[in-house]
């Protein structure tokens, strides 16, 4: 192989993630309006607080704070026992107050991690609480296909042309509790990001604090992407050794507000290629905010960030700092459900299932609970955990429209159970048939009901429950 003339460059993606998760509390973060806004008539879930009227006083939602801390704990975070809210100032019509109540230097959680299947740990920098903004809808009046017409948007009074461009504001989402989870730039490929996101979604669903429904915007994703350049130095035709630098690239590209795991993957892969092409030309990608365009299937520039945003954070004067004791935090911890990783390990250990079955059974808490209940019921019928797992997985049983006991019954009736007790059953049937010659004779001479007497005699010999239909089939077979 001819040694390369020029030094080959190697580009390693550096990716950090900011995820917003909307909580499913009854009421909003700082007022008593209903937080259940999805699909509701615009501007019907509002009050002076979440409309941002001057002088309205926010009162923090204790449940939302508790849930935010639960999320932080489940991501192995340290909890700041002294925490507070801060004002993040910016001007945009989705935020009438001119600032968002968020957290700055004292978030509820910090320094956590999520472990991927490979064993790689993604460090979580912070988990903080904030409020969602109003929802803007941009469009054209008079355009029959526009979302605005569907929403019954009418032209503002006064002169208006049919194709006038308008933006509508719906404050129903304004003030809905939002938890932001920020990682360190520890991902090096889109696949890792996807695994992390699935795990995060699974955790918040286990905790039952968010529906984490992507389609409804319950989870919004912002990957930050840059490329680390290393040189592959050829050593007289021997193996190349990358010269690694420990410094982060001097720029990053943030892709805002993506609402699907698939689009995050696409956006990351697109950015890696785009930035690689720029670097290959000897140029440097610019620091900027981009968006994902579903139509163009690419990221598009939204705004260049010459200098960092200056939000002029300062402590929210209307909400006192929040203190928790260590005891309060450990009580919270003890009230949390078993989390996916722990459940996965326990299922492997306790039910000796394979990785594949365990993965499927623990994906959703409702299915895992259903499985465990079926195992409990199944014990009395000699139904094994493996048989239950097979049935649940192969028949794609929906835990919300079925009962554990009826699944066990199905398994028993399908005859799968006989194998377990087969020997014992055969032996007892032999004994019973031998010592009940009269009933056997009756049955053979056409008295069908005699078989039920024999079934009863067999069943009495079992200390655990055994399915009568299985016993009956066995006796029939033996007498035929
Ligand atoms: P900002 O102040 O612009 O929000 P931060 O340093 O707070 O930037 O980081 C925001 C997100 O960007 C974090 O998830 C972080 O991991 C990620 N990040 C920081 N530097 C880089 C980089 N060079 N490349 C990719 N992601 C990065
Ligand atoms: Mg950011
Ligand atoms: Zn309100």
Tab-separated table of C-alpha atoms in Angstrom, residues 10-451:
chain	number	residue	atom	x	y	z
A	10	UNK	CA	-10.189	11.753	11.133
A	11	UNK	CA	-13.385	13.401	12.336
A	12	UNK	CA	-15.019	12.217	15.528
A	13	UNK	CA	-18.483	13.573	16.252
A	14	UNK	CA	-18.905	15.309	19.602
A	15	UNK	CA	-22.556	15.463	20.589
A	16	UNK	CA	-24.354	16.858	23.624
A	17	UNK	CA	-28.087	16.765	24.184
A	18	UNK	CA	-30.668	19.072	25.707
A	19	UNK	CA	-34.065	17.441	26.256
A	20	UNK	CA	-37.258	19.107	27.435
A	21	UNK	CA	-39.858	16.874	29.069
A	22	UNK	CA	-43.335	18.164	29.787
A	23	UNK	CA	-44.773	16.904	33.063
A	24	UNK	CA	-48.334	15.619	33.300
A	25	UNK	CA	-49.326	17.406	36.478
A	26	UNK	CA	-52.962	18.446	36.849
A	27	UNK	CA	-52.141	22.138	37.036
A	28	UNK	CA	-49.518	24.396	35.527
A	29	UNK	CA	-46.149	25.273	37.079
A	30	UNK	CA	-46.984	28.618	38.679
A	31	UNK	CA	-50.786	28.914	38.561
A	32	UNK	CA	-53.843	26.695	38.989
A	33	UNK	CA	-54.813	26.496	35.316
A	34	UNK	CA	-55.203	22.979	33.942
A	35	UNK	CA	-51.990	21.743	32.341
A	36	UNK	CA	-53.954	19.342	30.159
A	37	UNK	CA	-53.916	21.603	27.134
A	38	UNK	CA	-53.434	19.290	24.170
A	39	UNK	CA	-56.164	19.724	21.557
A	40	UNK	CA	-58.140	22.184	23.670
A	41	UNK	CA	-59.768	25.378	22.388
A	42	UNK	CA	-56.998	28.029	22.172
A	43	UNK	CA	-56.597	30.398	25.134
A	44	UNK	CA	-59.113	28.630	27.369
A	45	UNK	CA	-56.537	27.423	29.953
A	46	UNK	CA	-55.239	30.810	30.991
A	47	UNK	CA	-55.135	33.251	33.876
A	48	UNK	CA	-53.200	36.451	34.692
A	49	UNK	CA	-50.159	34.400	35.806
A	50	UNK	CA	-49.699	32.261	32.698
A	51	UNK	CA	-50.707	35.128	30.402
A	52	UNK	CA	-47.840	37.048	31.941
A	53	UNK	CA	-49.889	40.034	33.076
A	54	UNK	CA	-47.907	42.504	35.170
A	55	UNK	CA	-48.292	42.071	38.903
A	56	UNK	CA	-49.560	38.503	38.806
A	57	UNK	CA	-47.785	36.346	41.375
A	58	UNK	CA	-46.447	32.856	40.594
A	59	UNK	CA	-46.773	30.055	43.175
A	60	UNK	CA	-44.568	27.017	42.515
A	61	UNK	CA	-46.279	23.665	41.920
A	62	UNK	CA	-44.977	21.320	44.653
A	63	UNK	CA	-45.895	18.180	42.716
A	64	UNK	CA	-43.915	19.337	39.677
A	65	UNK	CA	-40.873	20.024	41.863
A	66	UNK	CA	-41.180	16.585	43.443
A	67	UNK	CA	-41.388	14.965	40.013
A	68	UNK	CA	-38.413	16.960	38.729
A	69	UNK	CA	-36.373	15.692	41.683
A	70	UNK	CA	-37.591	12.144	41.029
A	71	UNK	CA	-36.350	12.412	37.450
A	72	UNK	CA	-33.017	13.745	38.721
A	73	UNK	CA	-32.724	10.894	41.230
A	74	UNK	CA	-33.516	8.282	38.614
A	75	UNK	CA	-30.704	9.742	36.483
A	76	UNK	CA	-28.275	9.292	39.386
A	77	UNK	CA	-28.021	13.018	40.046
A	78	UNK	CA	-26.947	14.807	43.179
A	79	UNK	CA	-29.797	16.923	44.533
A	80	UNK	CA	-29.203	20.534	45.494
A	81	UNK	CA	-30.820	20.782	48.926
A	82	UNK	CA	-30.919	24.531	48.410
A	83	UNK	CA	-32.405	25.413	45.058
A	84	UNK	CA	-34.110	28.426	43.506
A	85	UNK	CA	-35.800	29.769	40.395
A	86	UNK	CA	-34.255	32.399	38.134
A	87	UNK	CA	-35.522	34.682	35.422
A	88	UNK	CA	-34.143	34.032	31.968
A	89	UNK	CA	-34.737	37.208	30.026
A	90	UNK	CA	-35.445	37.229	26.322
A	91	UNK	CA	-37.827	38.821	23.912
A	92	UNK	CA	-40.094	36.659	21.815
A	93	UNK	CA	-43.889	36.690	21.465
A	94	UNK	CA	-44.270	33.171	22.883
A	95	UNK	CA	-43.320	34.605	26.250
A	96	UNK	CA	-45.402	37.614	27.191
A	97	UNK	CA	-43.566	38.418	30.438
A	98	UNK	CA	-40.290	38.996	28.607
A	99	UNK	CA	-38.659	36.314	30.718
A	100	UNK	CA	-39.042	32.624	31.426
A	101	UNK	CA	-38.948	31.322	34.979
A	102	UNK	CA	-36.200	28.704	34.903
A	103	UNK	CA	-33.228	27.653	37.012
A	104	UNK	CA	-29.682	28.860	36.582
A	105	UNK	CA	-26.939	28.131	39.098
A	106	UNK	CA	-28.916	25.961	41.521
A	107	UNK	CA	-30.872	23.407	39.467
A	108	UNK	CA	-32.679	20.656	41.380
A	109	UNK	CA	-30.317	17.982	40.015
A	110	UNK	CA	-26.704	17.871	38.798
A	111	UNK	CA	-23.872	15.452	37.932
A	112	UNK	CA	-25.914	12.416	36.953
A	113	UNK	CA	-25.480	9.752	34.310
A	114	UNK	CA	-27.196	7.195	32.115
A	115	UNK	CA	-25.370	4.013	31.196
A	116	UNK	CA	-25.719	2.648	27.679
A	117	UNK	CA	-25.783	-1.083	26.856
A	118	UNK	CA	-22.124	-0.903	25.816
A	119	UNK	CA	-21.267	0.191	29.363
A	120	UNK	CA	-20.485	3.725	28.195
A	121	UNK	CA	-21.693	6.373	30.617
A	122	UNK	CA	-23.335	9.538	29.349
A	123	UNK	CA	-22.825	12.221	31.961
A	124	UNK	CA	-25.803	14.376	32.798
A	125	UNK	CA	-24.808	17.908	33.644
A	126	UNK	CA	-28.080	19.165	35.092
A	127	UNK	CA	-31.788	18.534	35.518
A	128	UNK	CA	-33.772	21.707	36.057
A	129	UNK	CA	-37.347	22.918	36.253
A	130	UNK	CA	-38.876	25.626	34.094
A	131	UNK	CA	-42.120	26.692	32.436
A	132	UNK	CA	-43.253	26.023	28.892
A	133	UNK	CA	-44.047	28.902	26.541
A	134	UNK	CA	-47.127	29.772	24.511
A	135	UNK	CA	-47.559	28.104	21.137
A	136	UNK	CA	-47.188	30.204	18.016
A	137	UNK	CA	-48.830	29.238	14.763
A	138	UNK	CA	-47.552	31.004	11.661
A	139	UNK	CA	-49.533	30.959	8.475
A	140	UNK	CA	-51.549	32.735	5.893
A	141	UNK	CA	-55.143	33.801	6.289
A	142	UNK	CA	-57.406	32.719	3.453
A	143	UNK	CA	-55.217	29.754	2.657
A	144	UNK	CA	-57.665	26.869	2.843
A	145	UNK	CA	-54.920	24.358	3.503
A	146	UNK	CA	-53.369	26.389	6.264
A	147	UNK	CA	-53.575	25.328	9.860
A	148	UNK	CA	-55.023	28.732	10.600
A	149	UNK	CA	-58.181	28.135	8.576
A	150	UNK	CA	-58.652	24.795	10.265
A	151	UNK	CA	-58.413	26.534	13.597
A	152	UNK	CA	-61.020	29.031	12.511
A	153	UNK	CA	-58.610	31.930	12.519
A	154	UNK	CA	-60.393	35.008	11.219
A	155	UNK	CA	-58.908	38.141	9.794
A	156	UNK	CA	-58.211	40.847	12.357
A	157	UNK	CA	-60.609	43.755	12.097
A	158	UNK	CA	-59.626	46.571	9.834
A	159	UNK	CA	-58.119	46.287	6.392
A	160	UNK	CA	-56.878	42.834	5.671
A	161	UNK	CA	-55.991	41.113	2.482
A	162	UNK	CA	-56.886	37.545	1.890
A	163	UNK	CA	-53.297	36.341	1.786
A	164	UNK	CA	-52.135	38.306	4.791
A	165	UNK	CA	-49.424	36.573	6.852
A	166	UNK	CA	-50.330	36.212	10.507
A	167	UNK	CA	-49.075	34.561	13.663
A	168	UNK	CA	-51.533	33.318	16.265
A	169	UNK	CA	-50.692	32.787	19.904
A	170	UNK	CA	-52.236	30.101	22.079
A	171	UNK	CA	-51.394	30.548	25.768
A	172	UNK	CA	-52.771	27.172	26.857
A	173	UNK	CA	-49.249	25.689	26.884
A	174	UNK	CA	-47.768	28.739	28.603
A	175	UNK	CA	-46.668	27.808	32.122
A	176	UNK	CA	-46.939	24.022	31.738
A	177	UNK	CA	-44.197	22.369	33.865
A	178	UNK	CA	-41.120	21.519	31.836
A	179	UNK	CA	-38.036	19.626	32.990
A	180	UNK	CA	-34.824	20.173	31.052
A	181	UNK	CA	-32.157	17.484	31.065
A	182	UNK	CA	-28.730	18.507	29.746
A	183	UNK	CA	-25.909	16.064	29.041
A	184	UNK	CA	-22.185	16.607	28.698
A	185	UNK	CA	-20.984	16.287	25.074
A	186	UNK	CA	-20.353	12.561	25.558
A	187	UNK	CA	-22.074	10.997	22.550
A	188	UNK	CA	-20.038	10.133	19.488
A	189	UNK	CA	-22.739	8.868	17.166
A	190	UNK	CA	-26.453	9.090	16.453
A	191	UNK	CA	-27.081	5.522	17.621
A	192	UNK	CA	-25.908	6.363	21.137
A	193	UNK	CA	-28.187	9.388	21.190
A	194	UNK	CA	-31.142	7.246	20.177
A	195	UNK	CA	-30.433	4.674	22.882
A	196	UNK	CA	-30.124	7.431	25.496
A	197	UNK	CA	-33.411	8.985	24.394
A	198	UNK	CA	-35.266	5.683	24.509
A	199	UNK	CA	-33.933	5.086	27.979
A	200	UNK	CA	-34.875	8.553	29.164
A	201	UNK	CA	-38.373	8.158	27.741
A	202	UNK	CA	-38.699	4.773	29.426
A	203	UNK	CA	-37.605	6.205	32.786
A	204	UNK	CA	-40.049	9.125	32.824
A	205	UNK	CA	-42.833	6.732	31.847
A	206	UNK	CA	-41.880	4.312	34.631
A	207	UNK	CA	-41.975	7.242	37.040
A	208	UNK	CA	-45.379	8.106	35.580
A	209	UNK	CA	-44.524	11.813	35.495
A	210	UNK	CA	-44.852	12.411	31.742
A	211	UNK	CA	-46.558	10.681	28.839
A	212	UNK	CA	-43.369	11.433	26.901
A	213	UNK	CA	-45.452	11.274	23.759
A	214	UNK	CA	-43.311	12.608	20.912
A	215	UNK	CA	-46.281	13.308	18.650
A	216	UNK	CA	-47.847	15.585	21.235
A	217	UNK	CA	-44.622	17.479	21.875
A	218	UNK	CA	-44.180	16.064	25.391
A	219	UNK	CA	-40.495	15.572	24.631
A	220	UNK	CA	-38.467	18.050	22.592
A	221	UNK	CA	-34.895	17.355	21.584
A	222	UNK	CA	-31.915	19.579	20.855
A	223	UNK	CA	-28.670	17.945	19.802
A	224	UNK	CA	-25.460	20.014	19.779
A	225	UNK	CA	-22.985	18.737	17.250
A	226	UNK	CA	-19.352	19.437	16.442
A	227	UNK	CA	-16.469	17.456	14.990
A	228	UNK	CA	-13.224	16.676	16.736
A	229	UNK	CA	-10.367	16.638	14.244
A	230	UNK	CA	-7.556	14.163	14.761
A	231	UNK	CA	-4.662	13.303	12.509
A	232	UNK	CA	-3.916	9.800	11.396
A	233	UNK	CA	-0.119	9.947	11.205
A	234	UNK	CA	1.301	7.265	8.916
A	235	UNK	CA	4.331	5.551	10.455
A	236	UNK	CA	6.340	4.017	7.639
A	237	UNK	CA	3.360	2.067	6.422
A	238	UNK	CA	2.603	0.685	9.865
A	239	UNK	CA	-0.660	1.090	11.708
A	240	UNK	CA	-1.852	4.623	12.036
A	241	UNK	CA	-2.133	6.108	15.477
A	242	UNK	CA	-4.625	8.907	15.946
A	243	UNK	CA	-3.356	11.990	17.695
A	244	UNK	CA	-6.177	12.749	20.064
A	245	UNK	CA	-6.842	16.121	21.517
A	246	UNK	CA	-8.765	16.436	24.746
A	247	UNK	CA	-10.098	19.858	23.991
A	248	UNK	CA	-13.591	20.273	22.628
A	249	UNK	CA	-14.032	21.846	19.204
A	250	UNK	CA	-14.256	25.627	19.425
A	251	UNK	CA	-17.717	25.739	17.850
A	252	UNK	CA	-20.941	23.796	18.099
A	253	UNK	CA	-24.073	23.644	16.009
A	254	UNK	CA	-27.321	23.372	17.911
A	255	UNK	CA	-30.309	21.836	16.153
A	256	UNK	CA	-33.431	23.162	17.833
A	257	UNK	CA	-36.734	21.606	18.774
A	258	UNK	CA	-36.810	18.222	17.114
A	259	UNK	CA	-39.893	16.176	17.905
A	260	UNK	CA	-38.946	12.669	16.849
A	261	UNK	CA	-36.130	10.222	17.621
A	262	UNK	CA	-35.821	9.441	13.928
A	263	UNK	CA	-35.343	13.107	13.017
A	264	UNK	CA	-32.664	13.506	15.692
A	265	UNK	CA	-30.766	10.633	14.122
A	266	UNK	CA	-31.197	12.118	10.657
A	267	UNK	CA	-30.224	15.622	11.810
A	268	UNK	CA	-27.064	14.345	13.508
A	269	UNK	CA	-25.998	12.282	10.510
A	270	UNK	CA	-26.701	15.200	8.193
A	271	UNK	CA	-24.691	17.614	10.378
A	272	UNK	CA	-21.734	15.251	10.673
A	273	UNK	CA	-21.543	15.026	6.888
A	274	UNK	CA	-22.088	18.762	6.371
A	275	UNK	CA	-19.430	19.716	8.892
A	276	UNK	CA	-17.020	17.116	7.531
A	277	UNK	CA	-17.348	18.623	4.057
A	278	UNK	CA	-16.580	22.090	5.440
A	279	UNK	CA	-13.556	20.841	7.385
A	280	UNK	CA	-12.301	18.888	4.361
A	281	UNK	CA	-12.218	22.171	2.459
A	282	UNK	CA	-9.954	23.546	5.141
A	283	UNK	CA	-12.683	25.796	6.522
A	284	UNK	CA	-14.265	25.854	9.942
A	285	UNK	CA	-17.993	25.372	10.551
A	286	UNK	CA	-19.648	28.379	12.158
A	287	UNK	CA	-21.340	28.316	15.520
A	288	UNK	CA	-25.043	28.575	14.831
A	289	UNK	CA	-28.552	27.415	15.603
A	290	UNK	CA	-30.175	25.288	12.939
A	291	UNK	CA	-33.546	23.597	12.542
A	292	UNK	CA	-34.532	20.260	11.025
A	293	UNK	CA	-36.542	20.594	7.841
A	294	UNK	CA	-38.699	17.552	7.235
A	295	UNK	CA	-39.426	18.730	3.713
A	296	UNK	CA	-35.812	19.282	2.685
A	297	UNK	CA	-34.589	16.354	4.792
A	298	UNK	CA	-31.710	18.495	6.023
A	299	UNK	CA	-30.806	21.014	8.705
A	300	UNK	CA	-31.288	24.679	7.839
A	301	UNK	CA	-29.637	27.715	9.395
A	302	UNK	CA	-31.861	29.711	11.751
A	303	UNK	CA	-29.555	32.139	13.431
A	304	UNK	CA	-25.840	32.637	13.747
A	305	UNK	CA	-24.488	32.930	17.253
A	306	UNK	CA	-21.598	35.344	17.067
A	307	UNK	CA	-21.557	35.827	20.806
A	308	UNK	CA	-23.279	33.736	23.431
A	309	UNK	CA	-26.844	34.662	24.278
A	310	UNK	CA	-27.051	37.006	27.210
A	311	UNK	CA	-30.138	36.110	29.158
A	312	UNK	CA	-29.254	38.288	32.153
A	313	UNK	CA	-30.326	35.616	34.581
A	314	UNK	CA	-31.231	36.836	38.047
A	315	UNK	CA	-33.037	35.194	40.985
A	316	UNK	CA	-36.835	35.158	40.644
A	317	UNK	CA	-37.895	37.602	43.357
A	318	UNK	CA	-41.483	36.322	43.612
A	319	UNK	CA	-40.582	32.747	44.589
A	320	UNK	CA	-38.561	32.054	47.731
A	321	UNK	CA	-35.590	29.650	47.498
A	322	UNK	CA	-36.541	26.005	47.985
A	323	UNK	CA	-34.938	23.908	50.700
A	324	UNK	CA	-35.106	20.153	51.083
A	325	UNK	CA	-33.708	18.026	53.883
A	326	UNK	CA	-31.725	14.869	53.240
A	327	UNK	CA	-34.552	12.973	54.910
A	328	UNK	CA	-37.116	14.393	52.487
A	329	UNK	CA	-34.970	13.283	49.576
A	330	UNK	CA	-34.509	9.762	50.931
A	331	UNK	CA	-38.236	9.488	51.565
A	332	UNK	CA	-38.822	10.489	47.958
A	333	UNK	CA	-36.262	7.937	46.828
A	334	UNK	CA	-37.974	5.195	48.811
A	335	UNK	CA	-41.313	6.025	47.200
A	336	UNK	CA	-39.971	5.700	43.672
A	337	UNK	CA	-40.885	2.632	41.635
A	338	UNK	CA	-38.293	0.087	40.603
A	339	UNK	CA	-36.570	1.568	37.547
A	340	UNK	CA	-36.004	-0.154	34.186
A	341	UNK	CA	-32.350	-1.173	34.765
A	342	UNK	CA	-33.078	-2.658	38.183
A	343	UNK	CA	-36.171	-4.441	36.931
A	344	UNK	CA	-34.247	-5.829	33.979
A	345	UNK	CA	-31.518	-7.316	36.198
A	346	UNK	CA	-34.037	-8.717	38.645
A	347	UNK	CA	-36.121	-10.356	35.899
A	348	UNK	CA	-32.994	-12.012	34.480
A	349	UNK	CA	-32.051	-13.272	37.924
A	350	UNK	CA	-35.447	-14.223	39.298
A	351	UNK	CA	-37.182	-15.743	36.295
A	352	UNK	CA	-34.162	-17.045	34.355
A	353	UNK	CA	-35.387	-15.541	31.105
A	354	UNK	CA	-33.111	-14.654	28.213
A	355	UNK	CA	-31.978	-11.073	27.448
A	356	UNK	CA	-34.387	-10.728	24.549
A	357	UNK	CA	-37.508	-11.684	26.524
A	358	UNK	CA	-36.450	-9.595	29.502
A	359	UNK	CA	-35.866	-6.572	27.312
A	360	UNK	CA	-39.347	-6.791	25.814
A	361	UNK	CA	-41.091	-7.521	29.116
A	362	UNK	CA	-39.484	-4.585	30.927
A	363	UNK	CA	-39.820	-2.035	28.134
A	364	UNK	CA	-43.073	-0.819	29.659
A	365	UNK	CA	-43.883	-0.990	33.341
A	366	UNK	CA	-47.470	-2.069	32.696
A	367	UNK	CA	-46.323	-5.184	30.817
A	368	UNK	CA	-43.669	-5.974	33.440
A	369	UNK	CA	-46.287	-5.744	36.220
A	370	UNK	CA	-48.694	-7.871	34.206
A	371	UNK	CA	-46.005	-10.512	33.706
A	372	UNK	CA	-45.159	-10.652	37.412
A	373	UNK	CA	-48.808	-11.017	38.381
A	374	UNK	CA	-49.252	-13.795	35.818
A	375	UNK	CA	-46.184	-15.562	37.248
A	376	UNK	CA	-47.746	-15.366	40.715
A	377	UNK	CA	-51.041	-16.803	39.494
A	378	UNK	CA	-49.274	-19.329	37.277
A	379	UNK	CA	-47.371	-20.892	40.166
A	380	UNK	CA	-50.541	-22.611	41.381
A	381	UNK	CA	-51.092	-24.103	37.952
A	382	UNK	CA	-47.541	-25.211	37.264
A	383	UNK	CA	-47.198	-22.570	34.578
A	384	UNK	CA	-43.589	-21.429	34.270
A	385	UNK	CA	-42.380	-17.836	33.862
A	386	UNK	CA	-40.939	-18.833	30.502
A	387	UNK	CA	-44.333	-20.054	29.277
A	388	UNK	CA	-45.915	-16.791	30.370
A	389	UNK	CA	-43.154	-14.758	28.735
A	390	UNK	CA	-43.603	-16.681	25.482
A	391	UNK	CA	-47.344	-16.157	25.482
A	392	UNK	CA	-47.123	-12.440	26.281
A	393	UNK	CA	-44.488	-11.844	23.626
A	394	UNK	CA	-45.734	-14.123	20.836
A	395	UNK	CA	-49.366	-13.125	21.207
A	396	UNK	CA	-48.433	-9.461	21.768
A	397	UNK	CA	-50.740	-9.339	24.784
A	398	UNK	CA	-51.965	-5.841	25.595
A	399	UNK	CA	-51.821	-5.468	29.409
A	400	UNK	CA	-54.574	-2.856	29.359
A	401	UNK	CA	-57.147	-5.143	27.758
A	402	UNK	CA	-56.372	-8.489	29.344
A	403	UNK	CA	-56.082	-10.151	32.772
A	404	UNK	CA	-53.029	-12.039	34.066
A	405	UNK	CA	-55.277	-14.867	35.310
A	406	UNK	CA	-56.893	-15.335	31.917
A	407	UNK	CA	-53.474	-15.587	30.257
A	408	UNK	CA	-52.540	-18.312	32.729
A	409	UNK	CA	-55.813	-20.066	31.977
A	410	UNK	CA	-55.115	-19.911	28.266
A	411	UNK	CA	-51.754	-21.539	28.780
A	412	UNK	CA	-53.230	-24.274	30.940
A	413	UNK	CA	-56.018	-24.962	28.452
A	414	UNK	CA	-53.640	-25.116	25.548
A	415	UNK	CA	-52.208	-28.187	27.244
A	416	UNK	CA	-48.701	-26.794	27.611
A	417	UNK	CA	-48.808	-27.425	31.324
A	418	UNK	CA	-49.106	-31.204	31.147
A	419	UNK	CA	-45.456	-31.587	30.315
A	420	UNK	CA	-44.508	-30.287	33.737
A	421	UNK	CA	-46.723	-32.629	35.693
A	422	UNK	CA	-47.047	-35.246	33.036
A	423	UNK	CA	-45.268	-38.009	34.881
A	424	UNK	CA	-47.054	-37.373	38.131
A	425	UNK	CA	-50.412	-37.161	36.401
A	426	UNK	CA	-49.897	-40.386	34.431
A	427	UNK	CA	-48.978	-42.195	37.604
A	428	UNK	CA	-51.981	-40.957	39.573
A	429	UNK	CA	-54.357	-41.701	36.687
A	430	UNK	CA	-53.031	-45.261	36.599
A	431	UNK	CA	-53.678	-45.619	40.329
A	432	UNK	CA	-57.153	-44.108	40.165
A	433	UNK	CA	-58.226	-46.216	37.176
A	434	UNK	CA	-56.986	-49.348	38.920
A	435	UNK	CA	-58.820	-48.711	42.167
A	436	UNK	CA	-62.075	-47.520	40.541
A	437	UNK	CA	-62.869	-50.384	38.205
A	438	UNK	CA	-66.614	-49.849	38.550
A	439	UNK	CA	-66.527	-46.268	37.262
A	440	UNK	CA	-64.184	-47.348	34.486
A	441	UNK	CA	-66.636	-50.020	33.497
A	442	UNK	CA	-69.561	-47.586	33.602
A	443	UNK	CA	-67.727	-45.155	31.345
A	444	UNK	CA	-66.762	-47.891	28.888
A	445	UNK	CA	-70.367	-49.055	28.687
A	446	UNK	CA	-71.436	-45.583	27.612
A	447	UNK	CA	-72.085	-43.749	30.882
A	448	UNK	CA	-70.313	-40.514	29.941
A	449	UNK	CA	-70.763	-38.890	33.349
A	450	UNK	CA	-68.700	-41.563	35.082
A	451	UNK	CA	-65.583	-39.822	33.823
